[in-house]
Amino acid sequence: MKNSSNTNSNSRSSNAPSITYITQSTIIKADMFCEDDVRIAGTVEGEIESKKKVMLTESGKVKGTIHSPEADISGKVTGDVKAAKSLVLRSSAIVDGKIFTKKLTIENGAQVKGSFQVGPNVSISSNDSGPVHKSNSDEKNKTDKDS
């Protein structure tokens, strides 16, 4: 069953961007999966996976892991950020968790409590353009490298 937003998006020009917008007064307590960009000004308690970009505004809060090809963080994240291609941490960003990305930009004033894995050889997923799904082999590889 298609919802009305999918039906409406089919009638748009293929060049028109689609954005899922979580307003400042909205609180979501669930995991999210989006095919398009996501802009969060409210609060999400759960995992966020997007096939495109995740943008967290200054008022935005995420308590959970973010998985996307690109992320632009101005708000607060309590959890890991896995941005396969690039991650921008704005001056107001606060991240309490691990960061995994190929390219990282950090503005002066951004706060991070956690660890970084950054660079062209960082393994984020088998398909860098899509969401990240943790597997037992990823955990085994991490353990093997730590030994």
GROMACS .gro file of C-alpha atoms in nm:
model
  147
    1MET     CA    1   0.000   0.000   0.000
    2LYS     CA    2   0.146   0.336  -0.101
    3ASN     CA    3   0.109   0.629   0.131
    4SER     CA    4   0.016   0.971  -0.002
    5SER     CA    5   0.370   1.107   0.022
    6ASN     CA    6   0.497   0.838  -0.216
    7THR     CA    7   0.214   0.906  -0.460
    8ASN     CA    8   0.286   1.279  -0.453
    9SER     CA    9   0.658   1.230  -0.502
   10ASN     CA   10   0.592   1.030  -0.819
   11SER     CA   11   0.419   1.331  -0.975
   12ARG     CA   12   0.714   1.563  -0.908
   13SER     CA   13   0.994   1.633  -1.148
   14SER     CA   14   1.272   1.378  -1.107
   15ASN     CA   15   1.507   1.670  -1.034
   16ALA     CA   16   1.303   1.797  -0.736
   17PRO     CA   17   1.468   1.702  -0.405
   18SER     CA   18   1.265   1.515  -0.144
   19ILE     CA   19   1.334   1.588   0.221
   20THR     CA   20   1.188   1.427   0.531
   21TYR     CA   21   1.162   1.705   0.787
   22ILE     CA   22   1.129   1.642   1.161
   23THR     CA   23   1.013   1.970   1.316
   24GLN     CA   24   1.146   2.112   1.643
   25SER     CA   25   0.830   2.021   1.837
   26THR     CA   26   0.838   1.655   1.720
   27ILE     CA   27   0.970   1.363   1.924
   28ILE     CA   28   1.009   1.026   1.751
   29LYS     CA   29   1.081   0.714   1.956
   30ALA     CA   30   1.147   0.460   1.682
   31ASP     CA   31   1.403   0.353   1.424
   32MET     CA   32   1.376   0.542   1.094
   33PHE     CA   33   1.465   0.445   0.738
   34CYS     CA   34   1.448   0.709   0.463
   35GLU     CA   35   1.514   0.690   0.091
   36ASP     CA   36   1.572   1.068   0.074
   37ASP     CA   37   1.744   1.346   0.269
   38VAL     CA   38   1.645   1.387   0.634
   39ARG     CA   39   1.646   1.720   0.821
   40ILE     CA   40   1.597   1.689   1.197
   41ALA     CA   41   1.512   1.990   1.414
   42GLY     CA   42   1.329   1.781   1.678
   43THR     CA   43   1.427   1.470   1.874
   44VAL     CA   44   1.473   1.115   1.746
   45GLU     CA   45   1.530   0.832   1.992
   46GLY     CA   46   1.631   0.540   1.772
   47GLU     CA   47   1.848   0.446   1.479
   48ILE     CA   48   1.836   0.664   1.167
   49GLU     CA   49   1.926   0.521   0.827
   50SER     CA   50   1.911   0.731   0.512
   51LYS     CA   51   2.018   0.648   0.158
   52LYS     CA   52   2.103   1.017   0.118
   53LYS     CA   53   2.201   1.297   0.359
   54VAL     CA   54   2.114   1.341   0.729
   55MET     CA   55   2.109   1.701   0.850
   56LEU     CA   56   2.075   1.773   1.223
   57THR     CA   57   1.996   2.136   1.304
   58GLU     CA   58   2.111   2.317   1.621
   59SER     CA   59   1.786   2.226   1.797
   60GLY     CA   60   1.801   1.865   1.676
   61LYS     CA   61   1.882   1.572   1.906
   62VAL     CA   62   1.946   1.211   1.816
   63LYS     CA   63   1.977   0.934   2.075
   64GLY     CA   64   2.091   0.646   1.856
   65THR     CA   65   2.312   0.566   1.560
   66ILE     CA   66   2.307   0.765   1.236
   67HIS     CA   67   2.386   0.571   0.913
   68SER     CA   68   2.408   0.764   0.585
   69PRO     CA   69   2.640   0.845   0.297
   70GLU     CA   70   2.662   1.208   0.415
   71ALA     CA   71   2.580   1.388   0.740
   72ASP     CA   72   2.583   1.752   0.850
   73ILE     CA   73   2.556   1.785   1.228
   74SER     CA   74   2.480   2.108   1.417
   75GLY     CA   75   2.285   1.953   1.707
   76LYS     CA   76   2.347   1.680   1.965
   77VAL     CA   77   2.407   1.311   1.890
   78THR     CA   78   2.431   1.052   2.164
   79GLY     CA   79   2.540   0.749   1.962
   80ASP     CA   80   2.762   0.660   1.669
   81VAL     CA   81   2.773   0.850   1.340
   82LYS     CA   82   2.853   0.643   1.030
   83ALA     CA   83   2.871   0.870   0.727
   84ALA     CA   84   3.018   0.664   0.444
   85LYS     CA   85   3.131   0.955   0.223
   86SER     CA   86   3.154   1.268   0.439
   87LEU     CA   87   3.064   1.423   0.773
   88VAL     CA   88   3.052   1.790   0.869
   89LEU     CA   89   3.047   1.883   1.238
   90ARG     CA   90   2.933   2.244   1.272
   91SER     CA   91   3.052   2.469   1.557
   92SER     CA   92   2.742   2.388   1.767
   93ALA     CA   93   2.769   2.009   1.719
   94ILE     CA   94   2.798   1.778   2.020
   95VAL     CA   95   2.869   1.411   1.950
   96ASP     CA   96   2.900   1.151   2.226
   97GLY     CA   97   2.993   0.838   2.031
   98LYS     CA   98   3.216   0.690   1.765
   99ILE     CA   99   3.259   0.851   1.424
  100PHE     CA  100   3.324   0.656   1.104
  101THR     CA  101   3.369   0.842   0.774
  102LYS     CA  102   3.591   0.880   0.470
  103LYS     CA  103   3.604   1.262   0.492
  104LEU     CA  104   3.558   1.476   0.806
  105THR     CA  105   3.521   1.852   0.845
  106ILE     CA  106   3.513   1.995   1.198
  107GLU     CA  107   3.433   2.360   1.264
  108ASN     CA  108   3.594   2.536   1.560
  109GLY     CA  109   3.374   2.483   1.867
  110ALA     CA  110   3.237   2.139   1.779
  111GLN     CA  111   3.255   1.891   2.068
  112VAL     CA  112   3.323   1.518   2.037
  113LYS     CA  113   3.346   1.266   2.318
  114GLY     CA  114   3.444   0.941   2.150
  115SER     CA  115   3.673   0.806   1.884
  116PHE     CA  116   3.730   0.871   1.515
  117GLN     CA  117   3.795   0.642   1.222
  118VAL     CA  118   3.854   0.873   0.928
  119GLY     CA  119   4.015   0.831   0.587
  120PRO     CA  120   3.984   0.673   0.246
  121ASN     CA  121   4.050   0.323   0.381
  122VAL     CA  122   3.789   0.331   0.660
  123SER     CA  123   3.558   0.034   0.622
  124ILE     CA  124   3.204   0.148   0.693
  125SER     CA  125   2.999  -0.102   0.496
  126SER     CA  126   3.018  -0.327   0.193
  127ASN     CA  127   2.814  -0.067   0.001
  128ASP     CA  128   2.943   0.281   0.085
  129SER     CA  129   2.652   0.455  -0.086
  130GLY     CA  130   2.389   0.287   0.130
  131PRO     CA  131   2.303   0.244   0.496
  132VAL     CA  132   2.532   0.044   0.719
  133HIS     CA  133   2.420  -0.287   0.867
  134LYS     CA  134   2.644  -0.440   1.132
  135SER     CA  135   2.736  -0.803   1.081
  136ASN     CA  136   2.915  -1.061   1.291
  137SER     CA  137   3.208  -1.056   1.044
  138ASP     CA  138   3.261  -0.682   1.115
  139GLU     CA  139   3.291  -0.758   1.488
  140LYS     CA  140   3.526  -1.052   1.417
  141ASN     CA  141   3.752  -0.830   1.199
  142LYS     CA  142   3.768  -0.568   1.474
  143THR     CA  143   3.863  -0.835   1.731
  144ASP     CA  144   4.128  -0.981   1.497
  145LYS     CA  145   4.286  -0.636   1.446
  146ASP     CA  146   4.288  -0.567   1.821
  147SER     CA  147   4.479  -0.890   1.893
   0.00000   0.00000   0.00000
